[in-house]
PDB file of C-alpha atoms in Angstrom:
ATOM      1  CA  MET A   1      60.203 -95.611 215.634  1.00 85.00           C
ATOM      2  CA  THR A   2      60.740 -93.062 218.365  1.00 91.00           C
ATOM      3  CA  ALA A   3      60.875 -89.294 217.986  1.00 92.00           C
ATOM      4  CA  TYR A   4      64.689 -89.300 218.300  1.00 94.00           C
ATOM      5  CA  GLN A   5      64.988 -92.012 215.659  1.00 95.00           C
ATOM      6  CA  ASP A   6      62.741 -90.016 213.305  1.00 96.00           C
ATOM      7  CA  LYS A   7      64.785 -86.871 213.943  1.00 96.00           C
ATOM      8  CA  ALA A   8      68.068 -88.713 213.342  1.00 96.00           C
ATOM      9  CA  VAL A   9      66.762 -90.076 210.019  1.00 97.00           C
ATOM     10  CA  TRP A  10      65.526 -86.607 209.037  1.00 97.00           C
ATOM     11  CA  GLU A  11      68.882 -84.999 209.911  1.00 96.00           C
ATOM     12  CA  LEU A  12      70.819 -87.648 207.978  1.00 96.00           C
ATOM     13  CA  CYS A  13      68.615 -87.018 204.923  1.00 97.00           C
ATOM     14  CA  ARG A  14      68.999 -83.263 205.349  1.00 96.00           C
ATOM     15  CA  GLN A  15      72.787 -83.695 205.292  1.00 93.00           C
ATOM     16  CA  GLY A  16      72.546 -85.741 202.082  1.00 95.00           C
ATOM     17  CA  PHE A  17      73.130 -89.165 203.661  1.00 94.00           C
ATOM     18  CA  HIS A  18      69.971 -90.774 202.263  1.00 96.00           C
ATOM     19  CA  GLY A  19      71.441 -94.294 202.081  1.00 95.00           C
ATOM     20  CA  ILE A  20      72.741 -94.087 205.646  1.00 95.00           C
ATOM     21  CA  ALA A  21      69.350 -92.802 206.799  1.00 96.00           C
ATOM     22  CA  ALA A  22      67.622 -95.772 205.155  1.00 97.00           C
ATOM     23  CA  GLU A  23      70.053 -98.224 206.811  1.00 96.00           C
ATOM     24  CA  ALA A  24      69.531 -96.612 210.213  1.00 96.00           C
ATOM     25  CA  GLU A  25      65.751 -96.576 209.829  1.00 96.00           C
ATOM     26  CA  GLU A  26      65.749-100.257 208.855  1.00 96.00           C
ATOM     27  CA  ALA A  27      67.926-101.226 211.836  1.00 95.00           C
ATOM     28  CA  TRP A  28      65.826 -99.249 214.307  1.00 95.00           C
ATOM     29  CA  SER A  29      62.599-100.661 212.856  1.00 93.00           C
ATOM     30  CA  ARG A  30      63.962-104.142 213.640  1.00 93.00           C
ATOM     31  CA  GLY A  31      64.794-103.017 217.196  1.00 90.00           C
ATOM     32  CA  GLU A  32      68.544-103.029 216.559  1.00 93.00           C
ATOM     33  CA  GLY A  33      71.169-100.359 217.049  1.00 93.00           C
ATOM     34  CA  TYR A  34      72.841 -98.694 214.104  1.00 94.00           C
ATOM     35  CA  ALA A  35      76.480 -97.818 213.500  1.00 90.00           C
ATOM     36  CA  PRO A  36      77.749 -96.470 210.167  1.00 86.00           C
ATOM     37  CA  ARG A  37      80.128 -98.866 208.414  1.00 84.00           C
ATOM     38  CA  GLU A  38      82.579 -96.053 207.761  1.00 84.00           C
ATOM     39  CA  ALA A  39      83.496 -92.794 209.424  1.00 87.00           C
ATOM     40  CA  LEU A  40      81.161 -90.038 208.280  1.00 84.00           C
ATOM     41  CA  PRO A  41      81.640 -86.272 208.444  1.00 89.00           C
ATOM     42  CA  LEU A  42      78.660 -85.801 210.738  1.00 88.00           C
ATOM     43  CA  ALA A  43      78.128 -83.012 213.222  1.00 88.00           C
ATOM     44  CA  ARG A  44      78.385 -83.937 216.887  1.00 92.00           C
ATOM     45  CA  GLY A  45      74.661 -83.252 217.313  1.00 92.00           C
ATOM     46  CA  ILE A  46      73.722 -85.833 214.697  1.00 92.00           C
ATOM     47  CA  MET A  47      76.042 -88.402 216.249  1.00 93.00           C
ATOM     48  CA  GLU A  48      74.356 -87.729 219.594  1.00 95.00           C
ATOM     49  CA  LEU A  49      70.924 -88.268 217.986  1.00 94.00           C
ATOM     50  CA  ILE A  50      72.141 -91.619 216.630  1.00 94.00           C
ATOM     51  CA  ARG A  51      73.493 -92.566 220.079  1.00 95.00           C
ATOM     52  CA  ILE A  52      70.160 -91.724 221.747  1.00 95.00           C
ATOM     53  CA  ALA A  53      68.214 -93.498 218.998  1.00 95.00           C
ATOM     54  CA  ASN A  54      70.350 -96.612 219.511  1.00 94.00           C
ATOM     55  CA  TRP A  55      69.783 -96.449 223.260  1.00 94.00           C
ATOM     56  CA  GLU A  56      66.025 -96.151 222.723  1.00 90.00           C
ATOM     57  CA  SER A  57      66.114 -99.112 220.360  1.00 84.00           C
ATOM     58  CA  GLY A  58      67.860-101.206 223.005  1.00 76.00           C
ATOM     59  CA  ALA A  59      65.486-100.023 225.737  1.00 66.00           C
ATOM     60  CA  ARG A  60      62.429-100.908 223.630  1.00 63.00           C
ATOM     61  CA  SER A  61      63.866-104.345 222.826  1.00 56.00           C
ATOM     62  CA  THR A  62      64.447-105.003 226.525  1.00 57.00           C
ATOM     63  CA  GLN A  63      60.880-103.982 227.413  1.00 58.00           C
ATOM     64  CA  ALA A  64      59.440-106.235 224.715  1.00 57.00           C
ATOM     65  CA  ALA A  65      61.296-109.272 226.048  1.00 54.00           C
TER      66      ALA A  65
END
């Protein structure tokens, strides 16, 4: 996982979203993007971390192909 993905997981855990953090970590470890199944009360900064982490996941998948 990338530094942004690690930080996003850490921030989700810090906010008490441990299950969401585990889902995101699993998706990113598989090289996939992650989107919460339901709307979450997350700060804009955390949503931006998730967006960057998803972009990195897509960029890494493209490089591997």
